[in-house]
PDB file of C-alpha atoms and ligand atoms in Angstrom:
ATOM      1  CA  UNK A   1     -26.075  27.419  34.148  1.00  0.00           C
ATOM      2  CA  UNK A   2     -29.387  25.870  35.204  1.00  0.00           C
ATOM      3  CA  UNK A   3     -31.171  27.690  32.394  1.00  0.00           C
ATOM      4  CA  UNK A   4     -29.742  31.106  33.206  1.00  0.00           C
ATOM      5  CA  UNK A   5     -28.857  33.367  30.274  1.00  0.00           C
ATOM      6  CA  UNK A   6     -28.432  31.333  27.105  1.00  0.00           C
ATOM      7  CA  UNK A   7     -27.497  28.292  29.192  1.00  0.00           C
ATOM      8  CA  UNK A   8     -24.143  28.264  27.353  1.00  0.00           C
ATOM      9  CA  UNK A   9     -20.677  29.691  27.992  1.00  0.00           C
ATOM     10  CA  UNK A  10     -19.010  31.150  24.871  1.00  0.00           C
ATOM     11  CA  UNK A  11     -15.296  31.837  24.481  1.00  0.00           C
ATOM     12  CA  UNK A  12     -14.005  28.865  26.483  1.00  0.00           C
ATOM     13  CA  UNK A  13     -10.377  28.252  25.522  1.00  0.00           C
ATOM     14  CA  UNK A  14      -8.175  25.323  26.379  1.00  0.00           C
ATOM     15  CA  UNK A  15      -4.601  24.199  26.071  1.00  0.00           C
ATOM     16  CA  UNK A  16      -2.787  20.959  26.689  1.00  0.00           C
ATOM     17  CA  UNK A  17       0.758  19.787  27.254  1.00  0.00           C
ATOM     18  CA  UNK A  18       2.183  16.293  27.217  1.00  0.00           C
ATOM     19  CA  UNK A  19       4.875  14.355  28.978  1.00  0.00           C
ATOM     20  CA  UNK A  20       6.463  11.054  28.096  1.00  0.00           C
ATOM     21  CA  UNK A  21       6.641   9.859  31.692  1.00  0.00           C
ATOM     22  CA  UNK A  22       9.847  10.943  33.391  1.00  0.00           C
ATOM     23  CA  UNK A  23      10.783  13.416  30.618  1.00  0.00           C
ATOM     24  CA  UNK A  24      10.286  17.205  30.400  1.00  0.00           C
ATOM     25  CA  UNK A  25       6.830  18.606  29.607  1.00  0.00           C
ATOM     26  CA  UNK A  26       6.086  19.597  26.011  1.00  0.00           C
ATOM     27  CA  UNK A  27       5.156  23.186  25.155  1.00  0.00           C
ATOM     28  CA  UNK A  28       1.455  24.082  25.444  1.00  0.00           C
ATOM     29  CA  UNK A  29      -0.776  23.332  22.456  1.00  0.00           C
ATOM     30  CA  UNK A  30      -4.085  25.060  21.721  1.00  0.00           C
ATOM     31  CA  UNK A  31      -7.291  23.262  20.721  1.00  0.00           C
ATOM     32  CA  UNK A  32      -7.723  22.190  17.078  1.00  0.00           C
ATOM     33  CA  UNK A  33     -11.448  22.983  16.734  1.00  0.00           C
ATOM     34  CA  UNK A  34     -12.436  24.378  13.280  1.00  0.00           C
ATOM     35  CA  UNK A  35      -8.943  23.979  11.727  1.00  0.00           C
ATOM     36  CA  UNK A  36      -8.476  22.409   8.277  1.00  0.00           C
ATOM     37  CA  UNK A  37      -6.105  20.646   7.931  1.00  0.00           C
ATOM     38  CA  UNK A  38      -6.274  19.730  11.599  1.00  0.00           C
ATOM     39  CA  UNK A  39      -3.760  21.725  13.693  1.00  0.00           C
ATOM     40  CA  UNK A  40      -3.761  23.808  16.886  1.00  0.00           C
ATOM     41  CA  UNK A  41      -5.607  27.126  16.474  1.00  0.00           C
ATOM     42  CA  UNK A  42      -4.053  29.973  18.513  1.00  0.00           C
ATOM     43  CA  UNK A  43      -6.667  30.907  21.116  1.00  0.00           C
ATOM     44  CA  UNK A  44      -9.096  28.336  19.704  1.00  0.00           C
ATOM     45  CA  UNK A  45     -12.331  28.308  21.700  1.00  0.00           C
ATOM     46  CA  UNK A  46     -15.726  26.661  21.892  1.00  0.00           C
ATOM     47  CA  UNK A  47     -19.126  27.548  23.276  1.00  0.00           C
ATOM     48  CA  UNK A  48     -19.750  25.147  26.124  1.00  0.00           C
ATOM     49  CA  UNK A  49     -23.247  23.656  26.013  1.00  0.00           C
ATOM     50  CA  UNK A  50     -25.315  22.798  29.059  1.00  0.00           C
ATOM     51  CA  UNK A  51     -25.521  19.222  27.837  1.00  0.00           C
ATOM     52  CA  UNK A  52     -22.514  18.469  25.600  1.00  0.00           C
ATOM     53  CA  UNK A  53     -22.973  15.660  23.066  1.00  0.00           C
ATOM     54  CA  UNK A  54     -20.063  13.527  21.949  1.00  0.00           C
ATOM     55  CA  UNK A  55     -21.432  13.436  18.401  1.00  0.00           C
ATOM     56  CA  UNK A  56     -21.113  17.247  18.060  1.00  0.00           C
ATOM     57  CA  UNK A  57     -17.519  18.055  17.051  1.00  0.00           C
ATOM     58  CA  UNK A  58     -17.401  21.446  18.782  1.00  0.00           C
ATOM     59  CA  UNK A  59     -19.220  20.566  21.997  1.00  0.00           C
ATOM     60  CA  UNK A  60     -15.743  19.580  23.247  1.00  0.00           C
ATOM     61  CA  UNK A  61     -12.298  21.131  23.067  1.00  0.00           C
ATOM     62  CA  UNK A  62     -10.320  18.736  20.853  1.00  0.00           C
ATOM     63  CA  UNK A  63      -6.550  18.341  20.933  1.00  0.00           C
ATOM     64  CA  UNK A  64      -3.957  16.633  18.779  1.00  0.00           C
ATOM     65  CA  UNK A  65      -0.997  14.837  20.328  1.00  0.00           C
ATOM     66  CA  UNK A  66       2.120  15.791  18.318  1.00  0.00           C
ATOM     67  CA  UNK A  67       3.748  12.707  16.731  1.00  0.00           C
ATOM     68  CA  UNK A  68       6.943  13.249  18.735  1.00  0.00           C
ATOM     69  CA  UNK A  69       4.934  12.574  21.903  1.00  0.00           C
ATOM     70  CA  UNK A  70       3.222   9.403  20.600  1.00  0.00           C
ATOM     71  CA  UNK A  71       5.622   6.979  22.247  1.00  0.00           C
ATOM     72  CA  UNK A  72       5.913   5.209  25.574  1.00  0.00           C
ATOM     73  CA  UNK A  73       3.653   6.137  28.503  1.00  0.00           C
ATOM     74  CA  UNK A  74       2.199   9.602  27.944  1.00  0.00           C
ATOM     75  CA  UNK A  75       0.256  11.837  30.312  1.00  0.00           C
ATOM     76  CA  UNK A  76      -1.616  15.014  29.409  1.00  0.00           C
ATOM     77  CA  UNK A  77      -2.274  18.155  31.439  1.00  0.00           C
ATOM     78  CA  UNK A  78      -5.221  20.262  30.279  1.00  0.00           C
ATOM     79  CA  UNK A  79      -6.124  23.822  31.254  1.00  0.00           C
ATOM     80  CA  UNK A  80      -9.518  25.301  30.425  1.00  0.00           C
ATOM     81  CA  UNK A  81     -10.220  28.985  30.863  1.00  0.00           C
ATOM     82  CA  UNK A  82     -12.927  31.589  30.386  1.00  0.00           C
ATOM     83  CA  UNK A  83     -12.293  35.323  30.683  1.00  0.00           C
ATOM     84  CA  UNK A  84     -14.929  38.023  31.216  1.00  0.00           C
ATOM     85  CA  UNK A  85     -17.991  35.808  30.951  1.00  0.00           C
ATOM     86  CA  UNK A  86     -21.187  37.890  31.053  1.00  0.00           C
ATOM     87  CA  UNK A  87     -19.163  41.148  31.110  1.00  0.00           C
ATOM     88  CA  UNK A  88     -21.285  44.320  31.090  1.00  0.00           C
ATOM     89  CA  UNK A  89     -20.399  48.030  31.155  1.00  0.00           C
ATOM     90  CA  UNK A  90     -20.483  48.040  34.963  1.00  0.00           C
ATOM     91  CA  UNK A  91     -19.223  44.450  35.500  1.00  0.00           C
ATOM     92  CA  UNK A  92     -15.935  42.883  34.275  1.00  0.00           C
ATOM     93  CA  UNK A  93     -17.509  39.425  34.064  1.00  0.00           C
ATOM     94  CA  UNK A  94     -16.470  36.123  35.535  1.00  0.00           C
ATOM     95  CA  UNK A  95     -13.035  34.646  34.881  1.00  0.00           C
ATOM     96  CA  UNK A  96     -12.094  31.141  35.818  1.00  0.00           C
ATOM     97  CA  UNK A  97      -9.416  28.607  35.004  1.00  0.00           C
ATOM     98  CA  UNK A  98      -9.364  24.900  35.825  1.00  0.00           C
ATOM     99  CA  UNK A  99      -6.791  22.215  35.152  1.00  0.00           C
ATOM    100  CA  UNK A 100      -6.709  18.447  35.181  1.00  0.00           C
ATOM    101  CA  UNK A 101      -4.288  15.648  34.455  1.00  0.00           C
ATOM    102  CA  UNK A 102      -4.872  12.378  32.628  1.00  0.00           C
ATOM    103  CA  UNK A 103      -3.803   8.861  33.535  1.00  0.00           C
ATOM    104  CA  UNK A 104      -0.994   7.518  31.318  1.00  0.00           C
ATOM    105  CA  UNK A 105      -1.773   6.245  27.822  1.00  0.00           C
ATOM    106  CA  UNK A 106       0.668   3.713  26.398  1.00  0.00           C
ATOM    107  CA  UNK A 107       1.740   3.969  22.755  1.00  0.00           C
ATOM    108  CA  UNK A 108       3.096   0.953  20.879  1.00  0.00           C
ATOM    109  CA  UNK A 109       4.903   0.971  17.535  1.00  0.00           C
ATOM    110  CA  UNK A 110       3.066  -0.205  14.410  1.00  0.00           C
ATOM    111  CA  UNK A 111       4.393  -0.687  10.894  1.00  0.00           C
ATOM    112  CA  UNK A 112       4.030   2.253   8.509  1.00  0.00           C
ATOM    113  CA  UNK A 113       2.045   1.106   5.475  1.00  0.00           C
ATOM    114  CA  UNK A 114       3.544   1.491   2.031  1.00  0.00           C
ATOM    115  CA  UNK A 115       0.882   2.230  -0.591  1.00  0.00           C
ATOM    116  CA  UNK A 116       1.391   2.464  -4.374  1.00  0.00           C
ATOM    117  CA  UNK A 117      -1.484   3.736  -6.487  1.00  0.00           C
ATOM    118  CA  UNK A 118      -2.313   3.019 -10.112  1.00  0.00           C
ATOM    119  CA  UNK A 119      -4.526   5.455 -12.059  1.00  0.00           C
ATOM    120  CA  UNK A 120      -7.274   3.571 -13.881  1.00  0.00           C
ATOM    121  CA  UNK A 121      -9.418   5.159 -16.596  1.00  0.00           C
ATOM    122  CA  UNK A 122     -12.831   3.964 -15.408  1.00  0.00           C
ATOM    123  CA  UNK A 123     -16.339   5.052 -16.301  1.00  0.00           C
ATOM    124  CA  UNK A 124     -14.728   7.382 -18.882  1.00  0.00           C
ATOM    125  CA  UNK A 125     -12.652   9.287 -16.292  1.00  0.00           C
ATOM    126  CA  UNK A 126      -8.988   9.192 -15.339  1.00  0.00           C
ATOM    127  CA  UNK A 127      -8.192  10.104 -11.713  1.00  0.00           C
ATOM    128  CA  UNK A 128      -5.496  12.737 -11.159  1.00  0.00           C
ATOM    129  CA  UNK A 129      -2.478  12.066  -8.960  1.00  0.00           C
ATOM    130  CA  UNK A 130      -4.009  14.464  -6.422  1.00  0.00           C
ATOM    131  CA  UNK A 131      -7.264  12.464  -6.366  1.00  0.00           C
ATOM    132  CA  UNK A 132      -5.374   9.206  -5.840  1.00  0.00           C
ATOM    133  CA  UNK A 133      -3.292  10.674  -3.016  1.00  0.00           C
ATOM    134  CA  UNK A 134      -6.334  12.229  -1.332  1.00  0.00           C
ATOM    135  CA  UNK A 135      -8.287   8.972  -1.619  1.00  0.00           C
ATOM    136  CA  UNK A 136      -5.561   7.032   0.171  1.00  0.00           C
ATOM    137  CA  UNK A 137      -4.767   9.791   2.689  1.00  0.00           C
ATOM    138  CA  UNK A 138      -8.391   9.815   3.875  1.00  0.00           C
ATOM    139  CA  UNK A 139      -8.248   6.012   4.334  1.00  0.00           C
ATOM    140  CA  UNK A 140      -5.177   6.110   6.595  1.00  0.00           C
ATOM    141  CA  UNK A 141      -6.991   7.295   9.779  1.00  0.00           C
ATOM    142  CA  UNK A 142      -9.171   4.155   9.540  1.00  0.00           C
ATOM    143  CA  UNK A 143      -6.121   1.901   9.708  1.00  0.00           C
ATOM    144  CA  UNK A 144      -3.840   1.279  12.700  1.00  0.00           C
ATOM    145  CA  UNK A 145      -0.707   2.652  11.090  1.00  0.00           C
ATOM    146  CA  UNK A 146       0.956   5.881  12.230  1.00  0.00           C
ATOM    147  CA  UNK A 147       1.051   7.147   8.628  1.00  0.00           C
ATOM    148  CA  UNK A 148       1.515   5.772   5.124  1.00  0.00           C
ATOM    149  CA  UNK A 149       4.015   6.276   2.336  1.00  0.00           C
ATOM    150  CA  UNK A 150       1.869   7.058  -0.711  1.00  0.00           C
ATOM    151  CA  UNK A 151       3.433   7.104  -4.164  1.00  0.00           C
ATOM    152  CA  UNK A 152       2.472   6.254  -7.743  1.00  0.00           C
ATOM    153  CA  UNK A 153       3.533   2.771  -8.814  1.00  0.00           C
ATOM    154  CA  UNK A 154       6.789   3.319 -10.697  1.00  0.00           C
ATOM    155  CA  UNK A 155       6.840   2.602 -14.398  1.00  0.00           C
ATOM    156  CA  UNK A 156       3.062   2.530 -14.739  1.00  0.00           C
ATOM    157  CA  UNK A 157       1.079   5.159 -16.611  1.00  0.00           C
ATOM    158  CA  UNK A 158      -2.694   5.401 -16.820  1.00  0.00           C
ATOM    159  CA  UNK A 159      -4.278   1.973 -17.162  1.00  0.00           C
ATOM    160  CA  UNK A 160      -7.259   1.502 -19.476  1.00  0.00           C
ATOM    161  CA  UNK A 161     -10.385   0.158 -17.795  1.00  0.00           C
ATOM    162  CA  UNK A 162     -11.897  -0.853 -21.140  1.00  0.00           C
ATOM    163  CA  UNK A 163     -15.641  -1.351 -20.728  1.00  0.00           C
ATOM    164  CA  UNK A 164     -15.335  -0.756 -16.946  1.00  0.00           C
ATOM    165  CA  UNK A 165     -16.957  -4.095 -16.110  1.00  0.00           C
ATOM    166  CA  UNK A 166     -16.329  -6.334 -13.108  1.00  0.00           C
ATOM    167  CA  UNK A 167     -14.584  -8.884 -15.311  1.00  0.00           C
ATOM    168  CA  UNK A 168     -12.250  -6.174 -16.630  1.00  0.00           C
ATOM    169  CA  UNK A 169     -11.561  -5.117 -13.027  1.00  0.00           C
ATOM    170  CA  UNK A 170     -10.664  -8.674 -12.050  1.00  0.00           C
ATOM    171  CA  UNK A 171      -8.439  -9.076 -15.137  1.00  0.00           C
ATOM    172  CA  UNK A 172      -6.571  -5.917 -14.108  1.00  0.00           C
ATOM    173  CA  UNK A 173      -6.196  -7.200 -10.551  1.00  0.00           C
ATOM    174  CA  UNK A 174      -4.833 -10.505 -11.870  1.00  0.00           C
ATOM    175  CA  UNK A 175      -2.357  -8.675 -14.135  1.00  0.00           C
ATOM    176  CA  UNK A 176      -1.042  -6.591 -11.241  1.00  0.00           C
ATOM    177  CA  UNK A 177      -0.979  -9.566  -8.851  1.00  0.00           C
ATOM    178  CA  UNK A 178       1.184 -11.356 -11.404  1.00  0.00           C
ATOM    179  CA  UNK A 179       3.461  -8.322 -11.629  1.00  0.00           C
ATOM    180  CA  UNK A 180       3.660  -7.934  -7.864  1.00  0.00           C
ATOM    181  CA  UNK A 181       4.053 -11.468  -6.598  1.00  0.00           C
ATOM    182  CA  UNK A 182       6.332 -14.340  -7.335  1.00  0.00           C
ATOM    183  CA  UNK A 183       4.104 -17.393  -7.822  1.00  0.00           C
ATOM    184  CA  UNK A 184       5.414 -20.790  -6.736  1.00  0.00           C
ATOM    185  CA  UNK A 185       5.602 -21.720 -10.435  1.00  0.00           C
ATOM    186  CA  UNK A 186       7.729 -18.644 -11.173  1.00  0.00           C
ATOM    187  CA  UNK A 187       9.929 -19.347  -8.162  1.00  0.00           C
ATOM    188  CA  UNK A 188      10.455 -22.944  -9.263  1.00  0.00           C
ATOM    189  CA  UNK A 189      11.324 -21.970 -12.824  1.00  0.00           C
ATOM    190  CA  UNK A 190      13.304 -18.804 -12.138  1.00  0.00           C
ATOM    191  CA  UNK A 191      16.503 -20.581 -13.232  1.00  0.00           C
ATOM    192  CA  UNK A 192      14.862 -20.985 -16.659  1.00  0.00           C
ATOM    193  CA  UNK A 193      14.309 -17.251 -16.866  1.00  0.00           C
ATOM    194  CA  UNK A 194      10.879 -16.836 -15.267  1.00  0.00           C
ATOM    195  CA  UNK A 195      10.206 -13.309 -14.143  1.00  0.00           C
ATOM    196  CA  UNK A 196      10.115 -13.363 -10.349  1.00  0.00           C
ATOM    197  CA  UNK A 197       9.483  -9.878  -8.940  1.00  0.00           C
ATOM    198  CA  UNK A 198      11.108  -8.721  -5.716  1.00  0.00           C
ATOM    199  CA  UNK A 199       8.533  -8.210  -2.958  1.00  0.00           C
ATOM    200  CA  UNK A 200       8.398  -4.446  -2.372  1.00  0.00           C
ATOM    201  CA  UNK A 201       6.306  -4.871   0.805  1.00  0.00           C
ATOM    202  CA  UNK A 202       3.748  -2.388  -0.520  1.00  0.00           C
ATOM    203  CA  UNK A 203       0.026  -2.658  -1.166  1.00  0.00           C
ATOM    204  CA  UNK A 204      -0.827  -1.655  -4.730  1.00  0.00           C
ATOM    205  CA  UNK A 205      -4.155   0.139  -5.051  1.00  0.00           C
ATOM    206  CA  UNK A 206      -5.864   0.511  -8.424  1.00  0.00           C
ATOM    207  CA  UNK A 207      -7.977   3.680  -8.240  1.00  0.00           C
ATOM    208  CA  UNK A 208     -10.886   4.266 -10.634  1.00  0.00           C
ATOM    209  CA  UNK A 209     -11.526   7.698 -12.148  1.00  0.00           C
ATOM    210  CA  UNK A 210     -15.295   7.470 -11.656  1.00  0.00           C
ATOM    211  CA  UNK A 211     -17.580   4.895 -10.135  1.00  0.00           C
ATOM    212  CA  UNK A 212     -20.758   4.549 -12.223  1.00  0.00           C
ATOM    213  CA  UNK A 213     -23.653   2.492 -10.814  1.00  0.00           C
ATOM    214  CA  UNK A 214     -22.696  -1.170 -10.774  1.00  0.00           C
ATOM    215  CA  UNK A 215     -18.991  -0.562 -10.218  1.00  0.00           C
ATOM    216  CA  UNK A 216     -17.583  -2.286  -7.168  1.00  0.00           C
ATOM    217  CA  UNK A 217     -14.195  -2.453  -5.482  1.00  0.00           C
ATOM    218  CA  UNK A 218     -12.407  -5.720  -5.023  1.00  0.00           C
ATOM    219  CA  UNK A 219      -9.441  -7.587  -3.667  1.00  0.00           C
ATOM    220  CA  UNK A 220      -9.026 -10.933  -5.441  1.00  0.00           C
ATOM    221  CA  UNK A 221      -7.652 -12.674  -2.367  1.00  0.00           C
ATOM    222  CA  UNK A 222      -7.725 -12.243   1.431  1.00  0.00           C
ATOM    223  CA  UNK A 223      -5.057 -11.320   2.380  1.00  0.00           C
ATOM    224  CA  UNK A 224      -3.584  -9.776  -0.736  1.00  0.00           C
ATOM    225  CA  UNK A 225      -1.338  -6.933  -1.824  1.00  0.00           C
ATOM    226  CA  UNK A 226      -3.387  -5.611  -4.741  1.00  0.00           C
ATOM    227  CA  UNK A 227      -6.879  -4.086  -4.573  1.00  0.00           C
ATOM    228  CA  UNK A 228      -9.243  -1.889  -6.594  1.00  0.00           C
ATOM    229  CA  UNK A 229     -11.206   1.020  -5.141  1.00  0.00           C
ATOM    230  CA  UNK A 230     -13.449   4.015  -5.824  1.00  0.00           C
ATOM    231  CA  UNK A 231     -12.079   7.586  -5.934  1.00  0.00           C
ATOM    232  CA  UNK A 232     -12.591  10.164  -3.160  1.00  0.00           C
ATOM    233  CA  UNK A 233     -14.011   7.764  -0.570  1.00  0.00           C
ATOM    234  CA  UNK A 234     -11.660   7.054   2.336  1.00  0.00           C
ATOM    235  CA  UNK A 235     -13.848   4.469   4.105  1.00  0.00           C
ATOM    236  CA  UNK A 236     -14.375   2.629   0.786  1.00  0.00           C
ATOM    237  CA  UNK A 237     -10.608   2.478   0.223  1.00  0.00           C
ATOM    238  CA  UNK A 238     -10.112   1.422   3.860  1.00  0.00           C
ATOM    239  CA  UNK A 239     -12.573  -1.457   3.251  1.00  0.00           C
ATOM    240  CA  UNK A 240     -10.575  -2.716   0.255  1.00  0.00           C
ATOM    241  CA  UNK A 241      -7.243  -2.185   2.046  1.00  0.00           C
ATOM    242  CA  UNK A 242      -8.642  -4.135   5.007  1.00  0.00           C
ATOM    243  CA  UNK A 243      -9.319  -7.089   2.675  1.00  0.00           C
ATOM    244  CA  UNK A 244      -5.624  -6.891   1.742  1.00  0.00           C
ATOM    245  CA  UNK A 245      -4.917  -6.850   5.498  1.00  0.00           C
ATOM    246  CA  UNK A 246      -6.734 -10.177   6.017  1.00  0.00           C
ATOM    247  CA  UNK A 247     -10.224  -8.923   6.927  1.00  0.00           C
ATOM    248  CA  UNK A 248     -13.375 -10.657   5.655  1.00  0.00           C
ATOM    249  CA  UNK A 249     -16.835  -9.111   5.477  1.00  0.00           C
ATOM    250  CA  UNK A 250     -19.284  -8.620   8.320  1.00  0.00           C
ATOM    251  CA  UNK A 251     -22.750  -9.609   7.053  1.00  0.00           C
ATOM    252  CA  UNK A 252     -24.870  -6.835   8.580  1.00  0.00           C
ATOM    253  CA  UNK A 253     -28.193  -6.241   6.754  1.00  0.00           C
ATOM    254  CA  UNK A 254     -27.733  -2.497   6.086  1.00  0.00           C
ATOM    255  CA  UNK A 255     -30.412   0.215   5.859  1.00  0.00           C
ATOM    256  CA  UNK A 256     -29.454   0.622   2.172  1.00  0.00           C
ATOM    257  CA  UNK A 257     -30.654  -2.946   1.557  1.00  0.00           C
ATOM    258  CA  UNK A 258     -27.174  -4.396   1.028  1.00  0.00           C
ATOM    259  CA  UNK A 259     -25.540  -7.222   2.977  1.00  0.00           C
ATOM    260  CA  UNK A 260     -21.844  -7.947   2.471  1.00  0.00           C
ATOM    261  CA  UNK A 261     -21.518 -11.588   1.311  1.00  0.00           C
ATOM    262  CA  UNK A 262     -19.270 -14.396   2.592  1.00  0.00           C
ATOM    263  CA  UNK A 263     -18.680 -12.704   5.935  1.00  0.00           C
ATOM    264  CA  UNK A 264     -18.958 -13.157   9.682  1.00  0.00           C
ATOM    265  CA  UNK A 265     -22.464 -13.310  11.153  1.00  0.00           C
ATOM    266  CA  UNK A 266     -23.341 -10.005  12.885  1.00  0.00           C
ATOM    267  CA  UNK A 267     -24.210 -11.919  16.073  1.00  0.00           C
ATOM    268  CA  UNK A 268     -20.551 -12.924  16.380  1.00  0.00           C
ATOM    269  CA  UNK A 269     -19.513  -9.255  16.712  1.00  0.00           C
ATOM    270  CA  UNK A 270     -19.915  -6.817  19.622  1.00  0.00           C
ATOM    271  CA  UNK A 271     -23.049  -4.737  19.055  1.00  0.00           C
ATOM    272  CA  UNK A 272     -23.792  -6.703  15.888  1.00  0.00           C
ATOM    273  CA  UNK A 273     -21.226  -4.557  14.045  1.00  0.00           C
ATOM    274  CA  UNK A 274     -22.799  -1.250  15.140  1.00  0.00           C
ATOM    275  CA  UNK A 275     -20.273   1.060  16.826  1.00  0.00           C
ATOM    276  CA  UNK A 276     -21.063   2.025  20.419  1.00  0.00           C
ATOM    277  CA  UNK A 277     -18.938   5.197  20.454  1.00  0.00           C
ATOM    278  CA  UNK A 278     -18.568   8.174  18.093  1.00  0.00           C
ATOM    279  CA  UNK A 279     -15.530   7.926  15.764  1.00  0.00           C
ATOM    280  CA  UNK A 280     -13.437  11.016  15.064  1.00  0.00           C
ATOM    281  CA  UNK A 281     -12.073  11.611  11.562  1.00  0.00           C
ATOM    282  CA  UNK A 282      -8.787  13.518  11.919  1.00  0.00           C
ATOM    283  CA  UNK A 283      -8.621  14.144   8.157  1.00  0.00           C
ATOM    284  CA  UNK A 284     -11.931  16.002   8.145  1.00  0.00           C
ATOM    285  CA  UNK A 285     -11.476  17.250  11.750  1.00  0.00           C
ATOM    286  CA  UNK A 286     -14.990  16.144  12.591  1.00  0.00           C
ATOM    287  CA  UNK A 287     -16.888  13.436  14.377  1.00  0.00           C
ATOM    288  CA  UNK A 288     -18.338  10.747  12.111  1.00  0.00           C
ATOM    289  CA  UNK A 289     -22.077  11.284  12.478  1.00  0.00           C
ATOM    290  CA  UNK A 290     -23.294   8.312  10.428  1.00  0.00           C
ATOM    291  CA  UNK A 291     -26.825   7.649   9.289  1.00  0.00           C
ATOM    292  CA  UNK A 292     -29.201   8.769  12.025  1.00  0.00           C
ATOM    293  CA  UNK A 293     -26.279   8.691  14.444  1.00  0.00           C
ATOM    294  CA  UNK A 294     -25.462   5.067  13.546  1.00  0.00           C
ATOM    295  CA  UNK A 295     -22.037   3.987  12.306  1.00  0.00           C
ATOM    296  CA  UNK A 296     -21.336   0.387  11.269  1.00  0.00           C
ATOM    297  CA  UNK A 297     -18.090  -1.522  10.969  1.00  0.00           C
ATOM    298  CA  UNK A 298     -15.985  -0.787   7.869  1.00  0.00           C
ATOM    299  CA  UNK A 299     -16.295  -4.371   6.557  1.00  0.00           C
ATOM    300  CA  UNK A 300     -20.079  -4.098   6.108  1.00  0.00           C
ATOM    301  CA  UNK A 301     -21.790  -2.721   2.987  1.00  0.00           C
ATOM    302  CA  UNK A 302     -23.482   0.080   4.968  1.00  0.00           C
ATOM    303  CA  UNK A 303     -21.073   2.736   3.716  1.00  0.00           C
ATOM    304  CA  UNK A 304     -23.244   5.034   1.645  1.00  0.00           C
ATOM    305  CA  UNK A 305     -21.834   8.545   1.773  1.00  0.00           C
ATOM    306  CA  UNK A 306     -24.563  10.703   3.222  1.00  0.00           C
ATOM    307  CA  UNK A 307     -25.489  14.295   2.566  1.00  0.00           C
ATOM    308  CA  UNK A 308     -23.273  16.041   5.096  1.00  0.00           C
ATOM    309  CA  UNK A 309     -20.197  14.466   3.535  1.00  0.00           C
ATOM    310  CA  UNK A 310     -19.533  12.029   6.337  1.00  0.00           C
ATOM    311  CA  UNK A 311     -19.844   8.292   6.062  1.00  0.00           C
ATOM    312  CA  UNK A 312     -21.586   5.561   8.007  1.00  0.00           C
ATOM    313  CA  UNK A 313     -18.770   3.076   8.292  1.00  0.00           C
ATOM    314  CA  UNK A 314     -15.656   3.106  10.419  1.00  0.00           C
ATOM    315  CA  UNK A 315     -13.548   0.358  12.016  1.00  0.00           C
ATOM    316  CA  UNK A 316     -15.174  -0.968  15.187  1.00  0.00           C
ATOM    317  CA  UNK A 317     -12.860  -1.617  18.172  1.00  0.00           C
ATOM    318  CA  UNK A 318     -12.679  -5.339  17.346  1.00  0.00           C
ATOM    319  CA  UNK A 319     -11.824  -4.546  13.695  1.00  0.00           C
ATOM    320  CA  UNK A 320      -9.125  -2.117  14.865  1.00  0.00           C
ATOM    321  CA  UNK A 321      -7.637  -4.821  17.086  1.00  0.00           C
ATOM    322  CA  UNK A 322      -7.648  -7.399  14.267  1.00  0.00           C
ATOM    323  CA  UNK A 323      -5.999  -4.941  11.863  1.00  0.00           C
ATOM    324  CA  UNK A 324      -3.574  -3.897  14.600  1.00  0.00           C
ATOM    325  CA  UNK A 325      -2.525  -7.505  15.164  1.00  0.00           C
ATOM    326  CA  UNK A 326      -2.185  -8.203  11.431  1.00  0.00           C
ATOM    327  CA  UNK A 327      -0.194  -5.054  10.569  1.00  0.00           C
ATOM    328  CA  UNK A 328       2.266  -5.710  13.372  1.00  0.00           C
ATOM    329  CA  UNK A 329       5.176  -3.633  14.587  1.00  0.00           C
TER     330      UNK A 329
HETATM  331 ZN1   ZN B   1     -15.490  -6.164   0.447  1.00  0.00          ZN
END
């Protein structure tokens, strides 16, 4: 607009359709801006800025690809339209519509994670089933899995965290590891009646009711299939789940003064573990703004939840690739 008017264009709507190459086009889908949970909003629009910023969720029209179209080579066709811009009593305004196609994006299958949660009375609080589900659901977008099966661990009620100390946490993890896995000793003595559990292929996640100062998540081994995490913090749970999925720390000295121990040196990672692009959280339907616009890799200790409710950690592209390779098809 070169400074004319408000230098913005309100009421810009968009729609998209998809094609798995060689197949019929999908129906049209509207933009998802402002929806919660994320879904197309009929007639959804944005105000186009003169200088759109990737970090601002609604500076762009955002679309969701329906799961049925997340396979094979997929192309998108987008239409963007404005009707009656700058209309006045004696002027109907400007109307314009433009369209564009995308190059193909190739989808590959990944394994769907199976997660079982255990409610742990911790810091004097017991998490509800809803809290446990929400905690894990908000971790799923940080992991390269199309979705996750999330259920309570069968036959397990609320577990007592006792004094809620780190040693109690590790005792609990050891108890559940023993319940989950068949040790070589148990396998060797099964004919004598040792209890050798069947591998259910799931990751068991112990979820604390509250996380008083000094509490810390953990996974006793890397990789593992049992971990312990804080409630209501998706990136925190994704960090612990990533330990289970064979990821070690990344030792970035964080602005909060913490450095994750026993990890890779930041110099060994692209950007020193600082993400170059803006992540998008499909659970919250928002960009991840981070601390002062900075977002670090999920395996650092930089993940303090900041005031606007977003977080400052997210998987970096290299982390995503490593998790992708480990999870497998
Ligand atoms: Zn860790």
